[in-house]
PDB file of C-alpha atoms and ligand atoms in Angstrom:
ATOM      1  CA  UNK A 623      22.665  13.133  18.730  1.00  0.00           C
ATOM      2  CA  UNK A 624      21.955  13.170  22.533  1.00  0.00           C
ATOM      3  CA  UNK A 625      19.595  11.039  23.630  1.00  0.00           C
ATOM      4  CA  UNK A 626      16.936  14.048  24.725  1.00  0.00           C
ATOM      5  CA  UNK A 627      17.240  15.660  21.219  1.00  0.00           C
ATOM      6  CA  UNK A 628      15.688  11.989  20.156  1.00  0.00           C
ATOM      7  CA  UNK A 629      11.846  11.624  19.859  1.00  0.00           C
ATOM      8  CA  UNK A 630      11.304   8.273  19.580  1.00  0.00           C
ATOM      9  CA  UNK A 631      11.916   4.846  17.554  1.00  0.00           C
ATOM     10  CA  UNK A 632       9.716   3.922  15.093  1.00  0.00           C
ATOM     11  CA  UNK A 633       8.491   0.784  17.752  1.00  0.00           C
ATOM     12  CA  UNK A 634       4.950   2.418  18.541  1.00  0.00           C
ATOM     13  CA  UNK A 635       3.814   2.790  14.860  1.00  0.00           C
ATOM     14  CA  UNK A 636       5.466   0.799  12.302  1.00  0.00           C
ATOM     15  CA  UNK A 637       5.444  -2.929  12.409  1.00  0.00           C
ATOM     16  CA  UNK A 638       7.508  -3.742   9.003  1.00  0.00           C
ATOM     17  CA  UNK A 639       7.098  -3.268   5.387  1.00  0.00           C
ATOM     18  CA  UNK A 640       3.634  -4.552   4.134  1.00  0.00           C
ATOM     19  CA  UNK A 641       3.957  -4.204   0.552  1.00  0.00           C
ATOM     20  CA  UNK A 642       5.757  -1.691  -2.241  1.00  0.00           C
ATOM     21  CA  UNK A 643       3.055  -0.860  -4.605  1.00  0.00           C
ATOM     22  CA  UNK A 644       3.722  -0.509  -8.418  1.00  0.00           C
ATOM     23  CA  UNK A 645       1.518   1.395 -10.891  1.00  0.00           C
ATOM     24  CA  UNK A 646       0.595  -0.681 -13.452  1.00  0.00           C
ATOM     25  CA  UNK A 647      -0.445   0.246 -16.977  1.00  0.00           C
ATOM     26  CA  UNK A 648      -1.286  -3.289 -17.924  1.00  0.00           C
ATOM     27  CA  UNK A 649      -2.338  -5.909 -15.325  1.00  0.00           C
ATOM     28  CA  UNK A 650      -1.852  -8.769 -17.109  1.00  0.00           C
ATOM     29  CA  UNK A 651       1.113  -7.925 -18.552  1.00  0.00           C
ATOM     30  CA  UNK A 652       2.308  -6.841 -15.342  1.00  0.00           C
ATOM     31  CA  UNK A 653       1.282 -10.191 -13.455  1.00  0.00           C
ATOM     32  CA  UNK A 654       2.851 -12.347 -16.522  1.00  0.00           C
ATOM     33  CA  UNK A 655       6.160 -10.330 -15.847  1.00  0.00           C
ATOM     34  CA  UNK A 656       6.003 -10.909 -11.809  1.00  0.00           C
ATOM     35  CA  UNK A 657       4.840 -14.426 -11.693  1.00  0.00           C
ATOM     36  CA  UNK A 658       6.845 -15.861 -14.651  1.00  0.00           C
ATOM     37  CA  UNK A 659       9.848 -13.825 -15.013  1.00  0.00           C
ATOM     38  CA  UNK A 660      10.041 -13.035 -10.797  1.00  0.00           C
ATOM     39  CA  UNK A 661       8.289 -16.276  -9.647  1.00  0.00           C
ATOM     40  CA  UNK A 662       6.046 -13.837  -7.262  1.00  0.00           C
ATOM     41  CA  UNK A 663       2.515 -15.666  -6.482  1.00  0.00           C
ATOM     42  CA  UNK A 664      -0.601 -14.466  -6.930  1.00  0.00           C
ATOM     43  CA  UNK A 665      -2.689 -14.039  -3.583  1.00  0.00           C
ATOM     44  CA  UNK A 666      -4.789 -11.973  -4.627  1.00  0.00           C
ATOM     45  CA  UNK A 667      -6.692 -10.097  -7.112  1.00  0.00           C
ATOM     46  CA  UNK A 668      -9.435  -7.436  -7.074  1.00  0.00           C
ATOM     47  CA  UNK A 669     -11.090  -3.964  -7.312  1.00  0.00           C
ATOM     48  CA  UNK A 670     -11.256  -1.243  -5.082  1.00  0.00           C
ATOM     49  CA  UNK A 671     -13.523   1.488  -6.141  1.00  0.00           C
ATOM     50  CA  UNK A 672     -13.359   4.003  -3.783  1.00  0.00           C
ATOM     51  CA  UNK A 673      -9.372   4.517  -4.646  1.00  0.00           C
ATOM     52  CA  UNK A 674     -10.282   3.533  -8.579  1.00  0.00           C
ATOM     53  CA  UNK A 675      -8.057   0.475  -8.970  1.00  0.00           C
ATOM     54  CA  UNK A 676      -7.666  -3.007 -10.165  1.00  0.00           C
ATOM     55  CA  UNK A 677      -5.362  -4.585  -7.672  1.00  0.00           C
ATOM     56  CA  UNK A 678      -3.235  -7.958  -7.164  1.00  0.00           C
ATOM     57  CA  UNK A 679      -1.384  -8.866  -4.174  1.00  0.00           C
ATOM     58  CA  UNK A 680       1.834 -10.955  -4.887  1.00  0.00           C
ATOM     59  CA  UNK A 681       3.866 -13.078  -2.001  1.00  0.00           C
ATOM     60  CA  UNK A 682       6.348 -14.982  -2.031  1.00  0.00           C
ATOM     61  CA  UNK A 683       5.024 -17.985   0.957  1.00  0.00           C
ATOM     62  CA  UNK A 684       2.063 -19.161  -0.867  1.00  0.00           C
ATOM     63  CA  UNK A 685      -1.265 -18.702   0.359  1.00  0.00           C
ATOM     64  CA  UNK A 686      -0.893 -18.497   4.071  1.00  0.00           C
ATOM     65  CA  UNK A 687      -2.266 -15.206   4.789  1.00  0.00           C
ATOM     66  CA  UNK A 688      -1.597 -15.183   8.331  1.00  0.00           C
ATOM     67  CA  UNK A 689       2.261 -15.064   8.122  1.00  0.00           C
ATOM     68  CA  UNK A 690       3.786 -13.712   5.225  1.00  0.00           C
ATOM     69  CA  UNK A 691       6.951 -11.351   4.643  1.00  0.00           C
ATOM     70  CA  UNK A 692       6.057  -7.782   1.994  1.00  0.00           C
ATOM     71  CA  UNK A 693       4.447  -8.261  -0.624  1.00  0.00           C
ATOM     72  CA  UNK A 694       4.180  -6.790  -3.930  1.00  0.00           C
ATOM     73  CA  UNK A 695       0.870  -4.657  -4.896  1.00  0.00           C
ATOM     74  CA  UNK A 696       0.439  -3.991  -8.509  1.00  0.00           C
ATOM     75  CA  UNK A 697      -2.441  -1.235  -9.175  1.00  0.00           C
ATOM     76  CA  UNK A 698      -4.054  -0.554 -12.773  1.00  0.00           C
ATOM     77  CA  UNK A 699      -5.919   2.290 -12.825  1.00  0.00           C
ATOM     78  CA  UNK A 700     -10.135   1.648 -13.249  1.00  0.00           C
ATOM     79  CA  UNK A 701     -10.551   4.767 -15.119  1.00  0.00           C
ATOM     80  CA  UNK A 702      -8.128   7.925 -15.862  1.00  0.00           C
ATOM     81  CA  UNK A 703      -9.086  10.498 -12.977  1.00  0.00           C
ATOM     82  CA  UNK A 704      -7.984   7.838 -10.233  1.00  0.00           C
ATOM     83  CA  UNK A 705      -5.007   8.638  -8.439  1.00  0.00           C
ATOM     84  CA  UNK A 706      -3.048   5.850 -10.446  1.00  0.00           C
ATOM     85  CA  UNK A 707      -4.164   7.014 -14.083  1.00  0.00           C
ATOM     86  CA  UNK A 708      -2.973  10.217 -12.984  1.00  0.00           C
ATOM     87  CA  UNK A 709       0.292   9.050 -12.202  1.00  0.00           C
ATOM     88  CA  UNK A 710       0.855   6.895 -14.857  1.00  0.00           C
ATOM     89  CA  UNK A 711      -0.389   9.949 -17.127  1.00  0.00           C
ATOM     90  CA  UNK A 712       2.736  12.183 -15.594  1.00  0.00           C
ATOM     91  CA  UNK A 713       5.252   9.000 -15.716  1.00  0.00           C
ATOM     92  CA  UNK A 714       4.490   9.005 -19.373  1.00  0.00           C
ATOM     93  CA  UNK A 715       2.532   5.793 -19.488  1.00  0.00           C
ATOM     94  CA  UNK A 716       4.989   3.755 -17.992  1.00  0.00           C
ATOM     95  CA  UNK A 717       4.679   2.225 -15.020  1.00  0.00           C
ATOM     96  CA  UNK A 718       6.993   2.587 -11.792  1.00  0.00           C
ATOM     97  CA  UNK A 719       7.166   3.028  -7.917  1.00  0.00           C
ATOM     98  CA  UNK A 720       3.936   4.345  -6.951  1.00  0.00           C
ATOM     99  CA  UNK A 721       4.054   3.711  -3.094  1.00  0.00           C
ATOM    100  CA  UNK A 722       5.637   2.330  -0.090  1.00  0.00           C
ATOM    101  CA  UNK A 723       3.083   1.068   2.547  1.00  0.00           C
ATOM    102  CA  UNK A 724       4.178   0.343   6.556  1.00  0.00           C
ATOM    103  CA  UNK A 725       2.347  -2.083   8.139  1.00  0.00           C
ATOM    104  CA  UNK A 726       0.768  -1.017  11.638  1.00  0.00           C
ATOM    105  CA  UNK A 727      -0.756  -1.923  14.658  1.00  0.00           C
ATOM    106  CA  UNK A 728      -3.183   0.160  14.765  1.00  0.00           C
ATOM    107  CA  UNK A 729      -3.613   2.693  11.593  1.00  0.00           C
ATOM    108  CA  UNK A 730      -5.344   5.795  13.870  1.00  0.00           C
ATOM    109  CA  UNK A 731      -2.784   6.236  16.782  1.00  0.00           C
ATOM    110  CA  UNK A 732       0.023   5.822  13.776  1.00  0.00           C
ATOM    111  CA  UNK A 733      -1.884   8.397  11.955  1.00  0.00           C
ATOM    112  CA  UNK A 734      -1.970  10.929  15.425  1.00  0.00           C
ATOM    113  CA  UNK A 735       1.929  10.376  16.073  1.00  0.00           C
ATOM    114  CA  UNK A 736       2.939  10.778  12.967  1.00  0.00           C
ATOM    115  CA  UNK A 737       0.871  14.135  12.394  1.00  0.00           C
ATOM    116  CA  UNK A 738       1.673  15.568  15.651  1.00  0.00           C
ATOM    117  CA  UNK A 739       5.405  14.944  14.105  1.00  0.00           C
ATOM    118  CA  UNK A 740       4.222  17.160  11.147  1.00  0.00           C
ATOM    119  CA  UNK A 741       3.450  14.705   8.619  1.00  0.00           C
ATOM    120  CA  UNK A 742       0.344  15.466   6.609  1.00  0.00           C
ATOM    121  CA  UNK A 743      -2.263  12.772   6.669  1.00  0.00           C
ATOM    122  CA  UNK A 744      -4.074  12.224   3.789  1.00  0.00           C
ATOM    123  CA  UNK A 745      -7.462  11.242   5.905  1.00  0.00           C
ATOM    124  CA  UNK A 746      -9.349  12.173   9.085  1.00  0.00           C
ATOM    125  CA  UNK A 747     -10.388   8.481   9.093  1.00  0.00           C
ATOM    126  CA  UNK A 748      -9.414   5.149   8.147  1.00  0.00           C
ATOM    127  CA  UNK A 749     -10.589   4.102   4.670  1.00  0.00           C
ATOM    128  CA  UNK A 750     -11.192   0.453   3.282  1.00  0.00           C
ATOM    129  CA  UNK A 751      -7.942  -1.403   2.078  1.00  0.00           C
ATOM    130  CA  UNK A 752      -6.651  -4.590   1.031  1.00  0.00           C
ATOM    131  CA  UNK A 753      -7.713  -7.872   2.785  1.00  0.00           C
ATOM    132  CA  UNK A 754     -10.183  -6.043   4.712  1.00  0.00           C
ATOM    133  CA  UNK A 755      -7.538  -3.839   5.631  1.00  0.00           C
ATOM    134  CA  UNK A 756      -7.721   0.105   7.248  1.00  0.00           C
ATOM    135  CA  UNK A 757      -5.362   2.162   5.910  1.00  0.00           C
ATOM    136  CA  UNK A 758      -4.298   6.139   5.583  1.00  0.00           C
ATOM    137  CA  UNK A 759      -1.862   7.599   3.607  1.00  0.00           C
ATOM    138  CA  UNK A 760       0.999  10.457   4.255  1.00  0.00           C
ATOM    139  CA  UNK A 761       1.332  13.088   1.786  1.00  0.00           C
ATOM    140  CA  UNK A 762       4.226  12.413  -0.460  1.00  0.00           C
ATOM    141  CA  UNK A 763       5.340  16.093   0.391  1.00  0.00           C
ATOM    142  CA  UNK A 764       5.701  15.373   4.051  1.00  0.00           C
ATOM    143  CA  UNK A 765       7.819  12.244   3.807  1.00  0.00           C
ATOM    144  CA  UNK A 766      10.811  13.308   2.083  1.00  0.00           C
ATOM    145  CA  UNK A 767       9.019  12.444  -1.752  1.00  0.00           C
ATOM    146  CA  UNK A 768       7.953   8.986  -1.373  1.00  0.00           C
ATOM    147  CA  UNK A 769       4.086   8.303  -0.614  1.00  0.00           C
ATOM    148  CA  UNK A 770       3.715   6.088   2.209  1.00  0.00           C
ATOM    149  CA  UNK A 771       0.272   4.118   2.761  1.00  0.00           C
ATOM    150  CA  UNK A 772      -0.343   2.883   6.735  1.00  0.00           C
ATOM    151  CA  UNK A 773      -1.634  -0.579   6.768  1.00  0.00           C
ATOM    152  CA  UNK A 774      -3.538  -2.165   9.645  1.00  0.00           C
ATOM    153  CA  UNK A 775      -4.192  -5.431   8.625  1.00  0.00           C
ATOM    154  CA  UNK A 776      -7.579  -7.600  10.143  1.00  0.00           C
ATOM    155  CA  UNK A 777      -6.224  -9.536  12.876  1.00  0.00           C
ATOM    156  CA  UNK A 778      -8.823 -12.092  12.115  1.00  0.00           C
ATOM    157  CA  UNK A 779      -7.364 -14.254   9.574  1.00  0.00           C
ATOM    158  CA  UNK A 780     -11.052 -15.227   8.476  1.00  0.00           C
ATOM    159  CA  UNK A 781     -11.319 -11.447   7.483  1.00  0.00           C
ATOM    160  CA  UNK A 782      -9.060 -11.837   4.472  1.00  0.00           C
ATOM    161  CA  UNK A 783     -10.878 -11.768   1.328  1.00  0.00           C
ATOM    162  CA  UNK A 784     -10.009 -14.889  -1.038  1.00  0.00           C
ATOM    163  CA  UNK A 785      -8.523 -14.523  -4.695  1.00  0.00           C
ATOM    164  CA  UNK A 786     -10.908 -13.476  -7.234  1.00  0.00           C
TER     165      UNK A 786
HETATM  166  C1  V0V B 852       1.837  12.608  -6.498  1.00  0.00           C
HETATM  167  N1  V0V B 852       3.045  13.022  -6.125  1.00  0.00           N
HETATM  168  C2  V0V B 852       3.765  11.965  -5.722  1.00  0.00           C
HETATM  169  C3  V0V B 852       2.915  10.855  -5.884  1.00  0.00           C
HETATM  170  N2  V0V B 852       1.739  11.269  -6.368  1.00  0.00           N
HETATM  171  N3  V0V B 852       5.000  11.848  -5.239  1.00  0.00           N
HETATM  172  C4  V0V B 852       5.422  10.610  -4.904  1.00  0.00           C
HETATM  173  N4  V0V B 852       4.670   9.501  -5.047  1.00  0.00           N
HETATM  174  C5  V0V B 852       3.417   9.570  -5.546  1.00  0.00           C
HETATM  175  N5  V0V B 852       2.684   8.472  -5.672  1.00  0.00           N
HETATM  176  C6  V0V B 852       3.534  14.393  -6.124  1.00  0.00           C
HETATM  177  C7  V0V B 852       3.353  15.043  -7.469  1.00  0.00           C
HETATM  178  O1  V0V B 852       4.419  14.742  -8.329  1.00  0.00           O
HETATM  179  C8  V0V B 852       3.282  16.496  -7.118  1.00  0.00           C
HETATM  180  O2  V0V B 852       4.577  17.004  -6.890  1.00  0.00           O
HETATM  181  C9  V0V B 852       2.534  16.478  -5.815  1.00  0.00           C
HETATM  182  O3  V0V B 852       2.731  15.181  -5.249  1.00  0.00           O
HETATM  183  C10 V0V B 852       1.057  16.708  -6.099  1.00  0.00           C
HETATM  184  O4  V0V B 852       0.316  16.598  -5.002  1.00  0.00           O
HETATM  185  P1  V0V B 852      -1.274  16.919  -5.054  1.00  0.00           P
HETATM  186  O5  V0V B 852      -1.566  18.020  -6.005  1.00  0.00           O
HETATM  187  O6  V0V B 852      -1.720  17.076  -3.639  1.00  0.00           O
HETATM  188  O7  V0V B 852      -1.993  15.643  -5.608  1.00  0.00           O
HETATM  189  P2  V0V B 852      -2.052  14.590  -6.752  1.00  0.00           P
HETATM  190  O8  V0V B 852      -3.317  14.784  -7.521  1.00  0.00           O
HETATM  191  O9  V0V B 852      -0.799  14.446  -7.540  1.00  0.00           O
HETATM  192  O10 V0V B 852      -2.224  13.267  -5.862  1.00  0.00           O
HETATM  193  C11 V0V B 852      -1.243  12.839  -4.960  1.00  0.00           C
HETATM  194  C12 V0V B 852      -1.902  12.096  -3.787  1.00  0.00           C
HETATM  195  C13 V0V B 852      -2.788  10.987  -4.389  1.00  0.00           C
HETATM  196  C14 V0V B 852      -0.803  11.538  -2.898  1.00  0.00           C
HETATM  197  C15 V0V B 852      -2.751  13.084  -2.967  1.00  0.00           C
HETATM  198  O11 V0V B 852      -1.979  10.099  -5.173  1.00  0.00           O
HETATM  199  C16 V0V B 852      -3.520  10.178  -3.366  1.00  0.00           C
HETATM  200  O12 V0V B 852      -4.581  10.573  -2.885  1.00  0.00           O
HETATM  201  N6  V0V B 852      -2.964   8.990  -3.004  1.00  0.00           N
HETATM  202  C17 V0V B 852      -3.548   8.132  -1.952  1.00  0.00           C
HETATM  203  C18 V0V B 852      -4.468   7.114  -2.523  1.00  0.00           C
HETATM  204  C19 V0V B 852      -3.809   6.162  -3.503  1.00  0.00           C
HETATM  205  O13 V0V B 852      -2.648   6.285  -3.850  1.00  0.00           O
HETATM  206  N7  V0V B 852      -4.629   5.185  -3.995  1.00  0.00           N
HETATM  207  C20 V0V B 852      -4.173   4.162  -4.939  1.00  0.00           C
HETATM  208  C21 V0V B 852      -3.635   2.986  -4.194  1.00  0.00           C
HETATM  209  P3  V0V B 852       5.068  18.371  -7.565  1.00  0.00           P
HETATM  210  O14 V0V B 852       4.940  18.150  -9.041  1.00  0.00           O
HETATM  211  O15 V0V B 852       4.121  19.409  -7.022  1.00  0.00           O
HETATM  212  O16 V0V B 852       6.484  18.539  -7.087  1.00  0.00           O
HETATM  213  S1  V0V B 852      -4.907   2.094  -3.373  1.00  0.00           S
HETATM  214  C22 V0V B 852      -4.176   1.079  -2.231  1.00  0.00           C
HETATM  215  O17 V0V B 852      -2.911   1.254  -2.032  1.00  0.00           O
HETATM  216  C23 V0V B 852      -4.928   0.139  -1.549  1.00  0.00           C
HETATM  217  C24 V0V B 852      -6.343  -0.075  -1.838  1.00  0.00           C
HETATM  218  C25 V0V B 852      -4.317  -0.687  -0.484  1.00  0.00           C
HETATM  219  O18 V0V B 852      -3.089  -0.774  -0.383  1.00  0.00           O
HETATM  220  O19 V0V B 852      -5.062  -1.295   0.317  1.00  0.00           O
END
């Protein structure tokens, strides 16, 4: 590939990976499995209504929130119609992959690159994420099958919320 026919790295909008998300159809079974079998720690636990799920955040460098490597996301569904009973409905009840999320620098100008590279963005805005997060999504059928979440993360470390 000649270096004109190349549009860019991936520098301006991805950071690393922030977290691979699983769908969950049990939580507790799920965090049992990742903490005791995997030896994953819990950082986190709570709800998020607006996307309808019971989350937990799992790392593997403790509780220092200002310097960790990916994490693990597990998400139970809080009722059927949310995106992840929906998914765990068509995977047969059993839980799998459900996302890949980047971290970013800074979730809108990710979101405008990547769209004016064709990707379809699932919002015109940021929405509410982990940690106090602002994230966006990419259409699964714009990224090659996989659904990728953007994650800006706070960058005050105060902004985190604690474990519930
Ligand atoms: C659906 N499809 C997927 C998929 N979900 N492909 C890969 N990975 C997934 N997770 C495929 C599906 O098999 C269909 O393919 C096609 O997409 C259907 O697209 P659709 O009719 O537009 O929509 P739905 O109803 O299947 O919903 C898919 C989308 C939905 C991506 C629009 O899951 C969504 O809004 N996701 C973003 C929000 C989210 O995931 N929230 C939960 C995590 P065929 O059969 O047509 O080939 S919350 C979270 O991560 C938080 C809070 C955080 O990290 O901070």
């Amino acid at each position: 590939m000649s270096e004109s026919s190349v549009v860019s790295d991936n520098q301006d909008i991805f950071l690393c990976v922030d977290h691979v998300g699983y769908a969950v159809p049990d939580m507790d079974a799920a965090i049992k499995l990742h903490t005791e079998v995997f030896g994953w720690h819990v950082v986190f636990r709570g709800k998020n209504e607006e996307q309808g799920v019971e989350e937990v955040m799992l790392a593997t460098n403790g509780h220092d929130v200002t310097d960790r490597d990916a994490e693990i996301q597990l998400l139970a569904p809080l009722n059927e119609e949310s995106t992840i009973g929906k998914w765990l409905a068509k995977n047969g009840g059993r839980g799998g992959i459900q996302q890949v999320a980047y971290r970013v620098a800074d979730v809108e100008k990710a979101a405008e690159i990547l769209a004016s590279r064709g990707v379809k963005m699932l919002y015109d805005a940021p929405r509410h994420g982990t940690y106090g997060s602002r994230i966006n999504f990419c259409h699964p059928k714009s990224t090659g099958g996989v659904l990728l979440e953007l994650v800006e993360r706070p960058a005050d470390p105060e902004g985190f919320m604690p474990i519930v």
